[in-house]
Coordinates of C-alpha atoms in Angstrom, one line a residue:
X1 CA 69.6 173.3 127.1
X2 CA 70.8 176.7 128.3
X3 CA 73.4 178.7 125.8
X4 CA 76.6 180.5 127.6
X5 CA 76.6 183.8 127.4
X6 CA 80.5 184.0 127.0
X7 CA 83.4 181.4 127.1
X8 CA 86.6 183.5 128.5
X9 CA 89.6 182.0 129.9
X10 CA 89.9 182.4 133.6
X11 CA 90.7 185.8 135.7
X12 CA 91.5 185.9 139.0
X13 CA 88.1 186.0 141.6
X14 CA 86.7 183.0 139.6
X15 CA 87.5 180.6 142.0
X16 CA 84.5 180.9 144.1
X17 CA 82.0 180.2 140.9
X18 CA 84.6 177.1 139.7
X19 CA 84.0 175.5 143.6
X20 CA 80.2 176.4 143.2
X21 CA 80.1 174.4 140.1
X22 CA 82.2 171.4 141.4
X23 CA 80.2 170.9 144.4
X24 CA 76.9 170.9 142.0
X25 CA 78.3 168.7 139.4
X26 CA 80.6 166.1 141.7
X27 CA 78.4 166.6 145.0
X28 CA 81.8 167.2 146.7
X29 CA 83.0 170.4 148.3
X30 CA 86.4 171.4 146.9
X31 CA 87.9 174.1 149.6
X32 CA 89.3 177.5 148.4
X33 CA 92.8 175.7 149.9
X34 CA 92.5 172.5 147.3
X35 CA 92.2 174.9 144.5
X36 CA 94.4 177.2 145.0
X37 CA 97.5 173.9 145.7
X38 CA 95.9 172.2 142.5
X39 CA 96.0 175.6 140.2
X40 CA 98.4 177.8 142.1
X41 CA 100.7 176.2 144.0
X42 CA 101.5 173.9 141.3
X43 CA 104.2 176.4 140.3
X44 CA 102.5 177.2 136.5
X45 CA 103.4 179.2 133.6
X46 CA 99.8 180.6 134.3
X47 CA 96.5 179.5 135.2
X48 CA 95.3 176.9 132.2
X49 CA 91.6 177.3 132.7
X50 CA 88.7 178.8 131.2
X51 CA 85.3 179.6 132.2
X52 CA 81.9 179.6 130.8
X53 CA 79.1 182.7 132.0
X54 CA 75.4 182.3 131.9
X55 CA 73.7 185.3 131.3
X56 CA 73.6 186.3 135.0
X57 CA 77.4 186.1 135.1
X58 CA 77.5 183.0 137.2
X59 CA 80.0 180.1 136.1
X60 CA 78.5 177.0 134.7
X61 CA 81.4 175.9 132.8
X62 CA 84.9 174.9 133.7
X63 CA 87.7 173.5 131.9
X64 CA 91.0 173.1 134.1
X65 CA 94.6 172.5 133.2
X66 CA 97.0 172.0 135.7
X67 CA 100.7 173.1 134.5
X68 CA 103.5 169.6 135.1
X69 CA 107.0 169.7 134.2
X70 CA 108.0 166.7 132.1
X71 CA 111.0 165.1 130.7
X72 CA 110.6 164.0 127.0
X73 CA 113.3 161.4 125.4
X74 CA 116.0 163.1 127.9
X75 CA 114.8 167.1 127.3
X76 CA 113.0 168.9 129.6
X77 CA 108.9 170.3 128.3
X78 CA 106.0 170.9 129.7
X79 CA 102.4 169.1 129.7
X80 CA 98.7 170.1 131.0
X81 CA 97.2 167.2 133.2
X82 CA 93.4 168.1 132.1
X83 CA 91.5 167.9 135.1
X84 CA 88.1 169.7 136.7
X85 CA 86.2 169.7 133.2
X86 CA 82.6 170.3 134.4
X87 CA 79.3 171.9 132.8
X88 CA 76.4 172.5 134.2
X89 CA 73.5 170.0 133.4
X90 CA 71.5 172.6 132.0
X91 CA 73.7 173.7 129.8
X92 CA 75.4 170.4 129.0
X93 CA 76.2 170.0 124.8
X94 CA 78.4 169.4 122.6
X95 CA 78.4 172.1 121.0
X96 CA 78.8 173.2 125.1
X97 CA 81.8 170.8 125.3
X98 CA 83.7 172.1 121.9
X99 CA 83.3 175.8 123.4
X100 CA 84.8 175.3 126.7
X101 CA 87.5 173.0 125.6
X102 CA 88.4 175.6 122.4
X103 CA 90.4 178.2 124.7
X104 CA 93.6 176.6 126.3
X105 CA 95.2 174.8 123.0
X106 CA 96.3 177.9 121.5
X107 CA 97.5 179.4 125.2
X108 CA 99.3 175.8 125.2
X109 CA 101.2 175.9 121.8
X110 CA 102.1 179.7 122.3
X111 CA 103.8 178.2 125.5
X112 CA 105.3 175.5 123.9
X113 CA 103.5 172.7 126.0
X114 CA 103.9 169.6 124.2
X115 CA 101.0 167.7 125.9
X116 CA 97.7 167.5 127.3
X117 CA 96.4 164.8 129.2
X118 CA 94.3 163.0 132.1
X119 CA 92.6 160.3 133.6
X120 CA 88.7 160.6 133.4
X121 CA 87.0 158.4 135.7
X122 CA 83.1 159.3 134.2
X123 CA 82.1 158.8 130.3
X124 CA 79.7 161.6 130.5
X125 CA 82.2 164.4 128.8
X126 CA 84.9 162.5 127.8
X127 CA 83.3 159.7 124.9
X128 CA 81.7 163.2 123.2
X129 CA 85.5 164.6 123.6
X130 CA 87.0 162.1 121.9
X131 CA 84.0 162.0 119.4
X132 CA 84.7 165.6 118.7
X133 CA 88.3 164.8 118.0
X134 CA 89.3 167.2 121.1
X135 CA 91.0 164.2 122.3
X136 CA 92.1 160.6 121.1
X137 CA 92.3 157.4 123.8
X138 CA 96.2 156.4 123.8
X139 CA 95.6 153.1 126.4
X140 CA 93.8 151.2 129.1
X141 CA 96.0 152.3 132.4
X142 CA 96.6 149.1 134.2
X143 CA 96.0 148.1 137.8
X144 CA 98.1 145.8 140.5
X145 CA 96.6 144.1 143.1
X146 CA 98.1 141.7 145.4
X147 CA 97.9 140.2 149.2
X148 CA 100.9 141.5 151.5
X149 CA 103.2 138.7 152.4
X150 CA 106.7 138.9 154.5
X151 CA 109.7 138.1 151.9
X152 CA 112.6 136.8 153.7
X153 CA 115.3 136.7 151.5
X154 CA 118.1 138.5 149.7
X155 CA 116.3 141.9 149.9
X156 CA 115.8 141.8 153.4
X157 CA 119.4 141.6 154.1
X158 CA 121.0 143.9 151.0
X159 CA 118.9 147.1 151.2
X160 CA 117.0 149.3 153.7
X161 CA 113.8 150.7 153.5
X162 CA 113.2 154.1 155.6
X163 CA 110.8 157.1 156.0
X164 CA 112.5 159.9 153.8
X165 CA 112.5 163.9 154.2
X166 CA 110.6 165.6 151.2
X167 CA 113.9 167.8 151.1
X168 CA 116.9 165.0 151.0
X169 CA 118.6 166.2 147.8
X170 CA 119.3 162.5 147.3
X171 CA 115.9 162.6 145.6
X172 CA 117.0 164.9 142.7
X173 CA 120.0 162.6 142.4
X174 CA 118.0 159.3 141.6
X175 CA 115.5 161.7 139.3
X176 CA 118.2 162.8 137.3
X177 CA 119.6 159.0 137.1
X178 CA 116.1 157.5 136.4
X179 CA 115.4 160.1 134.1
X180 CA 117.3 158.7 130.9
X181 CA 115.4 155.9 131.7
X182 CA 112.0 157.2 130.8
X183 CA 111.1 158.7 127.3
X184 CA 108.3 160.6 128.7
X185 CA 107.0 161.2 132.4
X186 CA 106.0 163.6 134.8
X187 CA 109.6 165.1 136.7
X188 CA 109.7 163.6 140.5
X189 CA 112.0 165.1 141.7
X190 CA 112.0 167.2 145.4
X191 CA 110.0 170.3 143.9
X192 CA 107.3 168.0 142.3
X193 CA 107.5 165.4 144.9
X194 CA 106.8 167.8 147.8
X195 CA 103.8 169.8 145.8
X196 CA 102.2 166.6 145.0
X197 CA 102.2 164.8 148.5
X198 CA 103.6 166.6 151.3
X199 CA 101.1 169.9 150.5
X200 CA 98.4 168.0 149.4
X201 CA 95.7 169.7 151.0
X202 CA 93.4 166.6 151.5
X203 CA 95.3 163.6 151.7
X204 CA 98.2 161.8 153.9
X205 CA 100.8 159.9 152.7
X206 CA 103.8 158.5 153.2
X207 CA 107.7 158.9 151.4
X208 CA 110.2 156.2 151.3
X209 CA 113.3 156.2 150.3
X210 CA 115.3 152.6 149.8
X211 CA 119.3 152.2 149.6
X212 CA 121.8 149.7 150.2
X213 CA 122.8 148.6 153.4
X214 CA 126.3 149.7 153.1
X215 CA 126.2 152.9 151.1
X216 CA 124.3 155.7 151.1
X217 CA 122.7 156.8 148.1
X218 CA 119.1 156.5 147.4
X219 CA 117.8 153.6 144.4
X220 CA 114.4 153.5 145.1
X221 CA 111.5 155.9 146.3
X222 CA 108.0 154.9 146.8
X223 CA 105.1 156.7 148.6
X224 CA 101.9 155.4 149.9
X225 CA 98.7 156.3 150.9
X226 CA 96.3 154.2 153.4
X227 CA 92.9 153.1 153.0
X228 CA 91.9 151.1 156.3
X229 CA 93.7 147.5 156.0
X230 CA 94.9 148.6 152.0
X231 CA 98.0 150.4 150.8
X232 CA 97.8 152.3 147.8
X233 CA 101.2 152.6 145.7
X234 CA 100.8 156.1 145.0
X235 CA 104.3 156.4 143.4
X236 CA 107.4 154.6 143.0
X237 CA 110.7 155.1 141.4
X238 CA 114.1 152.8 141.2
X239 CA 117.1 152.2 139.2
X240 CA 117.4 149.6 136.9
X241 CA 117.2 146.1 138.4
X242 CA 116.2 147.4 141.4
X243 CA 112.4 147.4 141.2
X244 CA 111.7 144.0 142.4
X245 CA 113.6 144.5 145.6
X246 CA 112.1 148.3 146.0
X247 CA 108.2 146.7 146.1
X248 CA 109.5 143.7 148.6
X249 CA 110.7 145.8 151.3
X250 CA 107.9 147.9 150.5
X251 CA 105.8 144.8 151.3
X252 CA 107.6 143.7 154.3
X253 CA 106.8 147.4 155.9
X254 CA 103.2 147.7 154.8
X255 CA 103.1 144.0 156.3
X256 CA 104.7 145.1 160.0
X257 CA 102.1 148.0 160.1
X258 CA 99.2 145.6 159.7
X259 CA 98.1 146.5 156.2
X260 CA 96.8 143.7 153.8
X261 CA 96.7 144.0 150.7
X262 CA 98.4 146.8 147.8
X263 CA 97.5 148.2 144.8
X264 CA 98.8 150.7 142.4
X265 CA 98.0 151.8 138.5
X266 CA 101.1 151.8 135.6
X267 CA 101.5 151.7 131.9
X268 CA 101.0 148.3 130.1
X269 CA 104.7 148.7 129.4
X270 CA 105.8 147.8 132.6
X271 CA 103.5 144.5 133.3
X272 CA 105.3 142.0 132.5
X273 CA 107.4 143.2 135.5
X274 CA 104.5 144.1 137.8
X275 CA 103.3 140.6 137.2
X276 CA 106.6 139.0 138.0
X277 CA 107.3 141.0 140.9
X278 CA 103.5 138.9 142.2
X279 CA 100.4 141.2 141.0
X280 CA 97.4 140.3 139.7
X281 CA 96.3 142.7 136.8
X282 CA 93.4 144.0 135.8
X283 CA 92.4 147.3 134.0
X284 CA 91.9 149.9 135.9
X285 CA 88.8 152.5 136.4
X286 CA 89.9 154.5 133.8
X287 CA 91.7 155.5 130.6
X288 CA 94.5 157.6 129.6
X289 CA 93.5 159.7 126.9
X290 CA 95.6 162.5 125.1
X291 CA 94.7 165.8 123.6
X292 CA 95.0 166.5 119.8
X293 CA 95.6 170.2 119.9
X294 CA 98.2 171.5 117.0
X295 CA 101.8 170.5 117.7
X296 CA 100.8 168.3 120.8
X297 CA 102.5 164.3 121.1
X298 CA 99.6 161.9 119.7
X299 CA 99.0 158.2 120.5
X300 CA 101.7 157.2 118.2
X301 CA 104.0 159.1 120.4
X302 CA 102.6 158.5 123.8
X303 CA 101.5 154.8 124.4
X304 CA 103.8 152.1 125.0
X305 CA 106.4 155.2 126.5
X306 CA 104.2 157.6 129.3
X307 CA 105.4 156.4 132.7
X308 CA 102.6 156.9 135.0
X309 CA 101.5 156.0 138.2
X310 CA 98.5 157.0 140.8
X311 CA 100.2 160.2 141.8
X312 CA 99.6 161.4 138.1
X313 CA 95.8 162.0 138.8
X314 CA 94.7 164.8 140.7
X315 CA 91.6 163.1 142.8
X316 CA 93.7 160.1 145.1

């Protein structure tokens, strides 16, 4: 195996090595356009990546960090969603993995970020990660699956389900409501919401809001994504008690458009609900694991309390 010649963290121009590399280690093109809304238009303190040279200069190692605003037990912070973290087979170590992964932490605790983490689909860096103690595994994320079926009943008639603008302030309203709800979470609210889906340089989806048929004010969100005759709950968001009626309209839309079947990824604290609400669960394709860098949130502080959904990864 090949040794870096330097491990540096990243400097504007790098982009075009960090696509090189991800088309040779993924076999999938990542445009100039993807990066720059995953690592720039993200709105970030700065750029959380670094690079690793080979001796001709040319990147063969990438660790990426994309910048999320979070709400932690009712305060606002900040957290890295790790993401991107790629070395070239020839060069692939541990001793590779420890160097590449050694540059953001202390960026991250000058900064006051209070979190890294991500949701690794491939073993091949992560189990040596977690051996090396660079990260811990806080849970198994959870999936839903279920058939679509029409519900007529009481949430037919109470609430409304319709397509809603990325810029309705009503958003930041329920956010700010929902909020004390969550001890720790990624912020949805318009800002985040509108990065994440409407500019999302790849993918389509859809935003809708529910309310009440006689007021106004939003209780619900949830946004989709369509694969052929499947929905995918990318995210979702509702008041207290209002769940339950926010996934049945949900499934009385998805059923008029001719869709199937749903599925969506949570925390295991919320499946007793999922469940009741009709799901079948299973685990999902992947694992939520947690960095350990100095003054970071561990396990003890994460599971059972991270509200999570699809829309926290960065490849659906």
């Amino acid at each position: 195996m090949g040794e870096f010649r330097q491990v540096r963290l990243y400097r504007p121009g790098d982009e075009e090595g960090i696509i090189k590399l991800f088309r040779e280690v993924f076999g999938r093109e990542m445009s100039l356009q993807e990066w720059q809304w995953k690592y720039i238009e993200s709105h970030p303190l700065r750029v959380y990546s670094s690079v690793a040279e080979d001796d001709l200069g040319n990147i063969v190692g990438h660790y990426g960090a994309v910048h999320v605003p979070l709400i932690y037990r009712g305060k606002s912070a900040s957290g890295l969603s790790i993401c991107d973290v790629m070395i070239h087979p020839q060069f692939r170590s541990i001793r590779a993995l420890k160097a590449i992964s050694s540059l953001t932490p202390p960026i991250a605790v000058q900064d006051h970020i209070i979190m890294g983490y991500g949701f690794p689909t491939i073993n091949i860096l992560l189990r040596p990660a977690i051996a090396l103690k660079l990260y811990e595994e806080v849970e198994n994320v959870l999936e839903g699956n279920k058939e679509a079926v029409f519900h007529n009943n009481l949430s037919r008639l109470k609430f409304k389900l319709f397509p809603l603008d990325y810029n309705d302030d009503r958003i930041d309203k329920l956010w700010e409501i929902c909020k004390m709800d969550l001890p720790l979470a990624a912020v949805r609210n318009r800002q985040y919401l509108c990065w994440r889906y409407k500019k999302h340089p790849l993918f389509r989806y859809e935003l809708l809001g529910l309310k009440k048929r006689l007021g106004n004010e939003l209780v619900g969100i949830v946004v989709l994504k369509r694969e052929e005759d499947r929905v995918i709950l990318m995210d979702f968001l509702a008041l207290k008690g209002i769940m339950s009626h926010l996934f049945q309209k949900m499934e009385n839309y998805i059923v008029s458009t001719g869709a199937r079947t749903i599925r969506l990824w949570f925390p295991p604290f919320l499946e007793n609900e999922i469940k009741g609400i009709g799901y079948s669960i299973k685990n999902a394709p992947t694992i939520i694991p947690c960095t350990t860098f100095e003054k970071a949130l561990r396990k003890k502080d994460v599971a059972g309390f991270f509200f999570y959904t699809m829309g926290d990864t960065d490849f659906m």
